[in-house]
XYZ file of C-alpha atoms in Angstrom:
679
model
C -14.419 -9.939 19.566
C -14.576 -8.337 22.989
C -14.564 -4.693 23.938
C -11.872 -3.872 26.481
C -11.601 -0.712 28.596
C -8.324 0.180 30.309
C -7.844 2.754 33.049
C -4.135 3.567 33.243
C -2.154 5.891 35.482
C -0.363 8.758 33.723
C 2.992 7.379 34.871
C 2.288 4.081 33.083
C 0.511 5.234 29.948
C 3.635 5.406 27.753
C 4.646 1.843 28.630
C 1.076 0.586 28.118
C 0.823 2.196 24.673
C 4.232 0.782 23.756
C 3.067 -2.683 24.805
C -0.195 -2.365 22.843
C 1.642 -1.097 19.763
C 3.943 -4.102 19.818
C 1.114 -6.596 20.319
C -1.076 -4.984 17.594
C -4.270 -6.443 19.091
C -6.312 -3.395 20.139
C -8.656 -1.790 17.622
C -9.308 1.606 19.190
C -12.917 2.749 19.542
C -14.068 5.522 17.233
C -15.479 7.579 20.122
C -12.175 7.585 22.026
C -12.383 11.324 22.667
C -15.929 11.326 23.975
C -16.576 11.958 27.632
C -13.184 13.184 28.779
C -10.642 15.967 28.563
C -8.600 15.681 25.407
C -4.888 15.657 26.178
C -3.335 18.588 24.277
C -0.684 17.715 21.702
C 1.130 21.009 22.243
C 2.940 19.842 25.364
C 6.578 20.164 26.365
C 7.115 16.410 25.850
C 5.496 16.487 22.416
C 7.562 19.510 21.306
C 10.754 17.971 22.698
C 10.175 14.729 20.785
C 9.438 16.662 17.587
C 12.590 18.747 18.077
C 14.818 15.699 18.624
C 13.266 13.882 15.698
C 13.891 16.886 13.451
C 17.489 17.186 14.677
C 18.091 13.514 13.925
C 16.570 13.860 10.466
C 18.699 16.924 9.706
C 21.860 15.163 10.866
C 21.001 12.021 8.923
C 20.348 14.054 5.767
C 23.764 15.708 6.151
C 25.497 12.316 6.506
C 23.421 10.714 3.740
C 21.778 8.143 6.047
C 18.351 6.754 5.114
C 16.127 6.684 8.184
C 13.316 4.185 8.877
C 9.766 5.386 8.232
C 8.342 3.454 11.180
C 9.627 2.041 14.482
C 11.740 -1.079 14.183
C 10.949 -4.377 15.862
C 13.700 -3.773 18.426
C 12.741 -0.127 19.073
C 11.788 1.127 22.526
C 10.814 4.502 23.938
C 13.820 6.814 24.390
C 15.119 7.414 27.898
C 17.931 9.445 29.474
C 20.627 7.342 27.778
C 19.086 7.957 24.361
C 18.724 11.675 25.146
C 22.426 11.957 26.045
C 23.498 9.921 23.009
C 21.343 12.044 20.709
C 22.860 15.263 22.051
C 26.390 13.874 21.702
C 25.992 12.680 18.118
C 23.933 15.589 16.809
C 26.293 18.125 18.434
C 29.297 16.471 16.765
C 27.481 16.462 13.423
C 26.543 20.133 13.886
C 30.145 21.170 14.582
C 31.353 19.248 11.544
C 28.620 20.772 9.388
C 29.511 24.305 10.534
C 33.194 23.723 9.779
C 32.356 22.375 6.350
C 30.061 25.296 5.577
C 32.776 27.743 6.665
C 35.380 26.099 4.442
C 32.960 25.915 1.510
C 32.241 29.623 1.917
C 35.977 30.350 2.017
C 36.516 28.232 -1.081
C 33.771 30.053 -2.918
C 35.292 33.465 -2.113
C 38.814 32.390 -3.102
C 37.547 30.898 -6.368
C 35.694 34.089 -7.221
C 38.768 36.187 -6.504
C 41.064 33.845 -8.423
C 38.791 33.656 -11.453
C 38.562 37.425 -11.724
C 42.302 37.854 -11.169
C 43.040 35.307 -13.905
C 40.686 37.133 -16.222
C 42.889 40.242 -15.868
C 46.266 38.471 -15.623
C 47.207 39.251 -19.231
C 45.370 42.536 -19.461
C 47.520 45.114 -21.194
C 46.774 47.850 -18.660
C 48.578 49.306 -15.646
C 48.057 47.352 -12.428
C 46.861 50.497 -10.736
C 43.880 50.531 -13.109
C 42.739 47.161 -11.774
C 41.377 49.006 -8.785
C 38.464 49.842 -11.070
C 37.320 46.182 -11.405
C 33.568 45.722 -11.240
C 33.508 42.997 -8.605
C 36.935 42.749 -7.017
C 39.057 45.059 -4.849
C 42.728 44.127 -4.532
C 45.176 45.406 -1.910
C 48.838 44.304 -1.889
C 51.204 45.217 0.913
C 52.944 44.258 4.121
C 51.307 43.325 7.396
C 52.806 41.893 10.558
C 52.194 38.098 10.390
C 51.029 38.201 14.017
C 48.208 40.526 13.012
C 47.120 38.686 9.856
C 44.872 36.283 11.807
C 43.276 39.225 13.582
C 42.538 40.765 10.185
C 40.886 37.518 9.027
C 38.722 37.310 12.146
C 37.634 40.931 11.982
C 36.724 40.814 8.292
C 35.170 37.341 8.596
C 33.502 36.508 5.276
C 33.845 40.021 3.841
C 37.396 39.565 2.480
C 40.071 36.998 1.675
C 43.569 37.463 3.150
C 46.302 35.518 1.348
C 49.949 35.383 2.466
C 52.269 35.849 -0.505
C 55.417 34.523 1.105
C 54.777 30.931 -0.044
C 55.517 29.712 3.483
C 58.798 31.643 3.906
C 59.320 32.541 7.570
C 59.200 36.255 8.314
C 57.682 37.205 4.976
C 54.943 39.688 5.756
C 53.581 40.281 2.269
C 49.851 39.726 1.865
C 47.166 40.084 -0.739
C 43.777 41.268 0.472
C 40.809 40.758 -1.849
C 37.276 41.897 -1.198
C 34.132 42.604 -3.122
C 33.498 46.139 -4.253
C 30.855 46.495 -1.543
C 33.322 45.416 1.123
C 36.270 47.620 0.106
C 35.537 50.323 2.706
C 35.544 47.813 5.562
C 38.740 46.289 4.130
C 40.543 49.606 3.889
C 39.461 50.594 7.403
C 40.791 47.381 8.965
C 44.032 47.520 6.967
C 44.664 51.078 8.139
C 43.900 50.191 11.752
C 46.363 47.280 11.690
C 49.184 49.353 10.138
C 49.023 47.788 6.701
C 51.769 49.135 4.413
C 50.885 49.061 0.721
C 53.555 47.809 -1.685
C 54.324 50.189 -4.484
C 53.753 48.503 -7.789
C 56.272 49.658 -10.368
C 54.899 52.396 -12.543
C 53.588 51.084 -15.779
C 53.533 47.480 -14.573
C 50.842 45.758 -16.533
C 48.564 42.831 -15.630
C 48.271 40.940 -12.369
C 51.595 39.838 -10.809
C 52.171 36.068 -10.930
C 52.843 35.899 -7.205
C 49.334 37.209 -6.549
C 47.829 34.419 -8.631
C 50.107 31.897 -6.958
C 48.964 33.124 -3.559
C 45.308 32.703 -4.461
C 45.934 29.238 -5.917
C 47.879 28.239 -2.806
C 45.037 29.393 -0.598
C 42.504 27.480 -2.725
C 44.569 24.305 -2.467
C 44.710 24.679 1.294
C 40.933 25.061 1.541
C 40.342 22.011 -0.667
C 42.732 19.989 1.477
C 40.809 20.982 4.586
C 37.517 20.040 2.904
C 39.004 16.641 2.106
C 39.832 16.106 5.764
C 36.320 17.133 6.746
C 34.853 14.683 4.240
C 36.966 11.918 5.766
C 35.660 12.843 9.228
C 32.128 12.824 7.814
C 32.605 9.296 6.473
C 34.018 8.139 9.804
C 31.027 9.535 11.708
C 28.602 7.933 9.249
C 30.296 4.541 9.597
C 30.531 4.801 13.382
C 27.092 6.190 14.176
C 24.931 5.314 11.141
C 23.184 2.375 12.801
C 22.821 4.258 16.066
C 21.205 7.231 14.328
C 18.672 4.927 12.618
C 17.844 3.293 15.946
C 17.407 6.668 17.630
C 15.137 7.851 14.822
C 13.002 4.713 15.196
C 12.815 5.244 18.983
C 11.661 8.850 18.614
C 9.192 7.819 15.916
C 7.698 5.437 18.444
C 7.562 8.216 21.036
C 5.935 10.496 18.463
C 3.201 7.914 17.754
C 2.667 7.427 21.480
C 2.169 11.158 21.994
C -0.222 11.345 19.042
C -2.348 8.566 20.503
C -2.291 10.162 23.970
C -3.706 13.284 22.399
C -6.823 11.356 21.327
C -7.461 9.573 24.613
C -9.910 10.500 27.337
C -7.865 11.635 30.281
C -7.613 13.551 33.509
C -4.470 14.815 35.175
C -3.742 11.427 36.750
C -5.299 8.728 34.512
C -5.920 7.827 30.890
C -8.736 5.661 29.535
C -8.243 3.444 26.484
C -11.064 1.436 24.973
C -11.256 -0.737 21.914
C -11.849 -4.185 20.468
C -9.665 -7.228 20.980
C -10.022 -10.761 19.536
C -11.657 -12.979 22.145
C -8.916 -15.590 22.181
C -6.248 -12.896 22.662
C -7.814 -11.246 25.739
C -6.224 -13.488 28.456
C -2.687 -13.023 27.150
C -3.247 -9.300 26.629
C -4.540 -8.834 30.181
C -1.623 -10.798 31.597
C 0.839 -8.687 29.636
C -0.780 -5.417 30.733
C -0.684 -6.377 34.403
C 2.964 -7.358 34.081
C 3.773 -4.149 32.210
C 2.199 -1.927 34.873
C 2.951 -4.175 37.864
C -0.781 -4.461 38.430
C -1.500 -0.718 38.262
C -4.244 -1.041 35.630
C -8.020 -1.497 35.750
C -9.413 -3.707 32.996
C -13.029 -4.336 32.009
C -14.200 -6.515 29.112
C -17.597 -6.702 27.394
C -19.188 -8.969 24.833
C -20.606 -7.165 21.773
C -24.190 -7.781 22.909
C -23.371 -6.030 26.211
C -22.322 -2.766 24.535
C -25.183 -0.291 24.233
C -23.716 1.451 21.176
C -23.566 -1.877 19.337
C -27.143 -2.821 20.262
C -28.367 0.587 19.112
C -26.473 0.309 15.824
C -24.266 3.317 16.531
C -21.048 1.301 16.634
C -19.953 -1.594 14.440
C -17.826 -4.398 15.805
C -14.611 -4.699 13.751
C -14.075 -7.849 11.738
C -10.897 -9.880 11.388
C -11.031 -13.075 9.348
C -9.182 -16.303 10.054
C -8.073 -18.066 6.877
C -5.611 -20.580 5.607
C -2.939 -19.671 3.076
C -5.119 -20.240 -0.013
C -8.207 -18.324 1.090
C -6.184 -15.552 2.760
C -4.697 -14.658 -0.615
C -8.137 -13.470 -1.778
C -8.979 -11.297 1.246
C -7.974 -8.249 -0.782
C -10.819 -8.845 -3.246
C -13.339 -8.831 -0.396
C -11.967 -5.901 1.598
C -11.511 -3.768 -1.521
C -15.312 -3.957 -1.833
C -16.018 -3.677 1.877
C -15.666 -5.519 5.175
C -18.488 -7.948 6.013
C -20.587 -7.158 9.051
C -19.499 -8.769 12.300
C -21.310 -12.045 12.917
C -22.274 -12.593 9.261
C -20.975 -15.272 6.902
C -17.424 -14.750 5.670
C -17.604 -14.693 1.836
C -13.858 -15.032 1.269
C -13.791 -18.862 0.840
C -16.485 -18.583 -1.859
C -14.563 -15.771 -3.540
C -11.361 -17.814 -3.555
C -13.110 -20.855 -5.057
C -15.140 -19.070 -7.751
C -12.331 -16.667 -8.676
C -10.004 -19.597 -9.330
C -12.607 -21.586 -11.314
C -13.807 -18.670 -13.454
C -10.305 -17.514 -14.329
C -9.280 -21.019 -15.344
C -12.335 -21.433 -17.583
C -11.590 -18.195 -19.441
C -7.798 -18.612 -19.621
C -7.138 -22.269 -20.365
C -3.583 -23.034 -21.493
C -1.007 -25.311 -19.878
C 2.015 -23.176 -20.787
C 0.490 -19.791 -19.998
C -0.898 -21.145 -16.741
C 2.600 -22.419 -15.901
C 3.954 -18.866 -16.390
C 1.361 -17.521 -13.930
C 2.232 -20.304 -11.493
C 5.945 -19.442 -11.688
C 5.176 -15.741 -11.200
C 3.223 -16.672 -8.094
C 6.160 -18.669 -6.736
C 8.646 -15.881 -7.537
C 6.544 -13.271 -5.693
C 6.145 -15.490 -2.619
C 8.105 -15.487 0.636
C 10.842 -17.647 -0.855
C 10.838 -15.906 -4.221
C 12.956 -13.099 -5.644
C 13.634 -10.158 -3.333
C 12.903 -7.636 -6.098
C 9.363 -9.035 -6.359
C 8.628 -9.103 -2.610
C 6.528 -5.964 -2.996
C 3.988 -8.029 -4.951
C 3.747 -10.768 -2.307
C -0.008 -10.271 -1.845
C -0.536 -11.498 -5.418
C 1.486 -14.686 -4.904
C -1.307 -17.056 -3.795
C -3.888 -15.822 -6.367
C -1.306 -16.192 -9.151
C -0.478 -19.743 -8.062
C -4.181 -20.627 -7.819
C -5.222 -19.235 -11.208
C -2.061 -20.652 -12.773
C -2.983 -24.194 -11.688
C -6.601 -23.643 -12.734
C -5.487 -22.431 -16.181
C -3.220 -25.448 -16.559
C -6.092 -27.827 -15.754
C -8.321 -26.106 -18.304
C -5.429 -26.194 -20.789
C -5.202 -29.970 -20.409
C -8.940 -30.223 -21.166
C -8.811 -28.094 -24.326
C -5.363 -29.347 -25.398
C -3.438 -26.051 -25.528
C 0.227 -25.542 -24.567
C 1.535 -22.037 -25.307
C -1.171 -21.887 -28.037
C 0.145 -25.144 -29.549
C -2.836 -27.451 -30.075
C -0.895 -30.518 -31.255
C 1.421 -31.362 -28.335
C -1.324 -32.891 -26.170
C -3.159 -34.799 -28.922
C -1.283 -38.062 -28.431
C -1.445 -38.074 -24.591
C -5.140 -37.105 -24.660
C -6.003 -39.890 -27.122
C -4.054 -42.397 -25.022
C -5.873 -41.443 -21.813
C -9.345 -41.219 -23.347
C -8.745 -44.447 -25.280
C -7.826 -46.249 -22.058
C -11.069 -45.212 -20.362
C -13.120 -46.050 -23.466
C -11.707 -49.564 -23.464
C -12.212 -49.791 -19.713
C -15.926 -49.060 -20.050
C -16.371 -50.996 -23.286
C -16.960 -47.953 -25.497
C -16.214 -48.002 -29.203
C -15.088 -45.329 -31.633
C -12.085 -43.086 -32.165
C -10.658 -41.503 -28.988
C -11.041 -37.685 -29.070
C -7.991 -35.500 -29.648
C -9.061 -33.150 -26.887
C -11.560 -33.491 -24.076
C -13.076 -30.029 -24.550
C -13.429 -28.505 -28.022
C -13.757 -24.717 -27.907
C -12.782 -23.761 -31.465
C -15.911 -23.959 -33.660
C -15.542 -26.847 -36.087
C -17.912 -28.901 -38.131
C -19.790 -31.168 -35.766
C -18.575 -29.337 -32.636
C -21.075 -26.449 -32.522
C -23.412 -28.463 -30.330
C -20.587 -29.088 -27.832
C -19.873 -25.358 -27.813
C -23.482 -24.637 -26.818
C -23.150 -27.194 -24.046
C -20.080 -25.298 -22.830
C -22.007 -22.006 -22.773
C -24.741 -23.794 -20.851
C -22.122 -24.931 -18.363
C -20.949 -21.320 -17.808
C -24.556 -20.258 -17.165
C -24.828 -23.115 -14.666
C -21.748 -21.764 -12.887
C -23.497 -18.384 -12.752
C -26.623 -19.977 -11.300
C -24.548 -21.606 -8.561
C -22.736 -18.340 -7.771
C -25.988 -16.354 -7.660
C -27.638 -19.002 -5.495
C -24.751 -19.008 -3.035
C -24.992 -15.216 -2.803
C -28.714 -15.414 -2.074
C -28.256 -18.113 0.568
C -25.512 -16.080 2.239
C -27.838 -13.064 2.338
C -30.738 -15.077 3.802
C -28.555 -16.448 6.599
C -27.010 -13.026 7.256
C -30.352 -11.229 7.443
C -31.776 -13.914 9.722
C -28.692 -13.683 11.974
C -29.077 -9.911 12.144
C -32.779 -10.402 12.994
C -33.891 -8.546 9.866
C -36.623 -11.069 9.159
C -38.513 -9.078 6.549
C -35.423 -8.953 4.309
C -34.615 -12.577 5.076
C -38.024 -13.914 3.968
C -39.874 -11.396 1.759
C -37.260 -9.442 -0.209
C -36.010 -10.176 -3.731
C -32.753 -11.450 -2.208
C -34.536 -13.390 0.536
C -36.396 -16.708 0.613
C -39.126 -15.431 -1.729
C -36.547 -14.211 -4.230
C -34.501 -17.395 -4.288
C -37.636 -19.553 -4.685
C -38.731 -17.412 -7.632
C -35.253 -17.660 -9.151
C -34.978 -21.419 -8.724
C -38.455 -22.179 -9.976
C -37.967 -19.983 -13.056
C -34.777 -21.944 -13.790
C -36.642 -25.213 -13.294
C -39.265 -24.149 -15.854
C -36.548 -23.067 -18.332
C -34.755 -26.418 -18.052
C -38.034 -28.307 -18.372
C -38.975 -26.419 -21.539
C -35.531 -26.999 -23.051
C -35.913 -30.703 -22.271
C -39.226 -30.802 -24.207
C -41.636 -30.373 -21.286
C -44.706 -28.108 -21.136
C -45.704 -25.118 -19.031
C -48.625 -26.040 -16.702
C -50.927 -24.235 -14.291
C -48.853 -25.631 -11.447
C -45.824 -23.821 -12.885
C -47.812 -20.597 -12.956
C -48.613 -21.040 -9.279
C -44.967 -21.785 -8.527
C -44.027 -18.413 -10.018
C -46.891 -16.371 -8.607
C -46.521 -17.492 -4.986
C -42.973 -16.113 -4.408
C -43.837 -13.082 -6.574
C -46.880 -12.470 -4.345
C -44.644 -12.610 -1.251
C -42.243 -10.082 -2.768
C -45.094 -7.762 -3.841
C -46.989 -7.920 -0.539
C -43.948 -8.550 1.663
C -43.976 -5.165 3.471
C -47.701 -5.509 4.244
C -47.365 -9.122 5.402
C -44.478 -8.263 7.695
C -46.239 -5.241 9.229
C -49.240 -7.471 9.968
C -47.036 -10.167 11.528
C -45.016 -7.681 13.588
C -48.096 -5.740 14.645
C -47.022 -2.445 13.104
C -49.673 0.072 12.066
C -50.763 1.401 9.690
C -50.409 -1.617 7.414
C -49.966 0.583 4.319
C -47.262 2.854 5.667
C -47.074 5.172 2.629
C -50.596 4.735 1.284
C -52.210 2.391 -1.270
C -50.896 4.002 -4.491
C -47.309 4.186 -3.275
C -47.526 0.562 -2.126
C -48.792 -0.606 -5.538
C -46.147 1.342 -7.461
C -43.338 0.101 -5.223
C -44.611 -3.460 -5.535
C -44.670 -3.416 -9.354
C -41.235 -1.814 -9.512
C -39.867 -4.442 -7.107
C -41.258 -7.308 -9.230
C -39.875 -5.821 -12.463
C -36.508 -5.183 -10.855
C -36.408 -8.723 -9.446
C -37.114 -10.305 -12.841
C -34.651 -8.091 -14.748
C -31.945 -8.520 -12.109
C -32.083 -12.311 -12.100
C -32.191 -12.523 -15.891
C -29.225 -10.147 -16.317
C -27.248 -11.770 -13.486
C -27.657 -15.186 -15.094
C -27.100 -14.173 -18.723
C -24.052 -12.176 -17.610
C -22.160 -15.435 -17.185
C -22.276 -16.008 -20.942
C -19.281 -13.672 -20.963
C -17.301 -16.464 -19.281
C -17.867 -18.675 -22.306
C -17.272 -15.762 -24.670
C -13.887 -14.967 -23.113
C -12.929 -18.650 -23.134
C -13.804 -18.751 -26.841
C -11.890 -15.542 -27.590
C -8.860 -16.958 -25.758
C -9.037 -20.092 -27.888
C -9.400 -18.049 -31.107
C -6.464 -15.783 -30.231
C -4.323 -18.804 -29.381
C -5.345 -20.432 -32.698
C -4.299 -17.291 -34.608
C -0.873 -17.193 -32.931
C -0.320 -20.922 -33.535
C -1.461 -20.668 -37.170
C 0.777 -17.667 -37.949
C 3.722 -19.442 -36.372
C 3.096 -22.486 -38.580
C 2.683 -20.380 -41.735
C 6.137 -18.759 -41.474
C 7.936 -21.928 -40.357
C 8.517 -23.105 -43.957
C 9.909 -19.785 -45.251
C 13.571 -18.721 -45.364
C 14.605 -18.097 -41.777
C 11.164 -19.372 -40.847
C 12.053 -21.248 -37.641
C 13.454 -18.055 -36.118
C 10.398 -15.994 -37.096
C 8.148 -18.807 -35.893
C 9.748 -18.742 -32.430
C 9.514 -14.925 -32.310
C 5.802 -15.041 -33.170
C 5.175 -17.695 -30.513
C 7.035 -15.729 -27.821
C 5.483 -12.379 -28.704
C 1.991 -13.845 -29.137
C 2.060 -15.670 -25.825
C 3.423 -12.566 -24.067
C 0.533 -10.473 -25.425
C -2.012 -13.101 -24.366
C -0.574 -13.449 -20.850
C -0.232 -9.716 -20.203
C -3.203 -8.245 -22.047
C -5.817 -10.972 -22.005
C -4.760 -12.170 -18.568
C -5.409 -8.701 -17.184
C -8.778 -8.452 -18.981
C -9.886 -11.856 -17.692
C -8.889 -10.908 -14.123
C -10.958 -7.715 -14.396
C -13.959 -9.676 -15.662
C -13.703 -12.181 -12.817
C -13.578 -9.361 -10.260
C -16.564 -7.729 -11.967
C -18.596 -10.942 -11.764
C -17.733 -11.250 -8.077
C -18.703 -7.650 -7.330
C -21.891 -7.265 -9.352
C -23.320 -10.779 -9.477
C -22.202 -12.173 -6.111
C -21.507 -9.366 -3.631
C -24.593 -7.398 -4.695
C -26.787 -10.149 -3.235
C -25.668 -9.737 0.377
C -23.315 -6.745 0.684
C -26.167 -4.340 1.407
C -24.255 -2.988 4.409
C -20.521 -3.058 5.041
C -18.765 -3.514 8.337
C -15.474 -2.271 9.791
C -12.186 -4.025 9.142
C -10.150 -4.901 12.235
C -7.313 -2.368 12.255
C -5.364 -2.538 15.527
C -3.042 0.158 16.785
C 0.487 -0.821 15.848
C 3.916 0.703 15.346
C 4.850 -1.451 12.370
C 2.645 -1.949 9.322
C 3.676 -5.612 9.007
C 3.059 -6.575 12.632
C 2.118 -10.176 13.285
C -1.239 -10.237 15.028
C -1.938 -13.948 15.153
C -5.178 -15.645 14.208
C -8.438 -13.936 14.946
C -11.936 -15.335 14.643
C -14.824 -13.395 13.162
C -17.402 -15.439 15.026
C -16.117 -14.820 18.535
């Protein structure tokens, strides 16, 4: 990594940020605001971008268009052409929306009037009494057709005016309907425009049919107009849908640019950007910046050891790891725990290897492993589109699927069936027995997990193997920590701590004694010395280091505190290594439980096979049993593997976490290229 500092003119800052967002190579410094005037976000440009973005979102919501949540790959900052196009489209959408709202309001009023009129159509009461309706005021009479539009405009949404002539030229009869609250305004306008009421025959009962027909005719006309507006709406959506999405993406980019500008150190004429860039990407980035600004940019680069904040421990250099396809699939396990410190050993290859091995040991079955393998392929780049959201699990699923299949071949299990591989296993083992001149009956399976008479001893050997795997994993963790602490120049932790050289020597020699005793050997005085020497270094480590480094006083916290801390450290070291090693017995236990559960499913399937309808029930039991094992036990095994990685492996060297490389970008799935942690 290299730190890069850019001094950019205000006229070029938008283009520079756009370029950096596309390249996704600059991890911005945490102290970006320090030492300069913070550019206020409440600027005219910022408000204008927000306003346009909101207008586009409102228009898109009206048309039913789904907008992008981030800038698109082809997006660019909006200019005058985009401004004009936005105004044109949004204005057209606004006019259409207003027309639709007006017609919907008119429809609502006509429907209310019609519904109430229908309710009283067959009422056995004089028409004149209908003036006492609770919600509706009706006026029937004659009005000059030339003045009917004026009446509509003046009353606006306070009344409905319906011609009763059914389209007959010269017919000036109208029905005016208003709410009870609006009757005074209605009567005033009707009087002003020389409205002549029609005398309803005395005793006429109910609502005249022509009044209902007039309302229904008006409602049909409004619905027809709404249909036309809906057609126009569809045409606009089809014509401008893609353009609206592109404009939204462009203004999203501008919005992100303005947000970043608000965090930068700046004056009236220049902006300063600083951050971390992968070493091998610096030349191309500098070339692109100079081309983008036509040379109007000042660039300075620094190695991590040249940055004062890094040397003082105030700033951590971000870490980006370079991996192949297999190892990269397990980066999530590492970064979910924490990013390794810059310059230290990358633990991801070890995680990928041990995760795959441990899962396979605990979940050995050819058929079930094949299911996991297929799931991994289906979630990959060339898999099913509906599963693309689970792409990050593709490589781990493929890896553990193959590992499970290998273990399944060893223990002879295929979808819990323990008989399918007997013949092939005997043929293969028999061939090698003959090849090496061995006698006896070839074994039915290479690895026997189910406890049987004469196989208990083999089972103990298997548990011993799982402990050996734990010893290797713990040892790798300790070695990684020793190298890391030495690289970071923390020599006391590298040599005298429980996870340093003294700790690993104590751990290894204790294991050597345990193996020797199990093999029939004896504990000697030399063994006692082999244990006491590293224990002495752990106990007196702080004192030894203060003497070597010349620090005084030697007993920093006093004699009693030193003694208590020393005893606690020794006890913690012993208990930690014992528990970390014994913890791997769970690997054997889960492998055994998997074998037992598979045996139960296979046995139940065989028991019902001879009953009436047995073959069908046998298949159902096999399918259901295998599904439960894959889903439930597979998840439990994965959790246990992650736990072993976190508590038995990471705890050895993850005493301090670093910062993950997170460059400024417009798109979450930007391609950043390969980056090296060591540079």
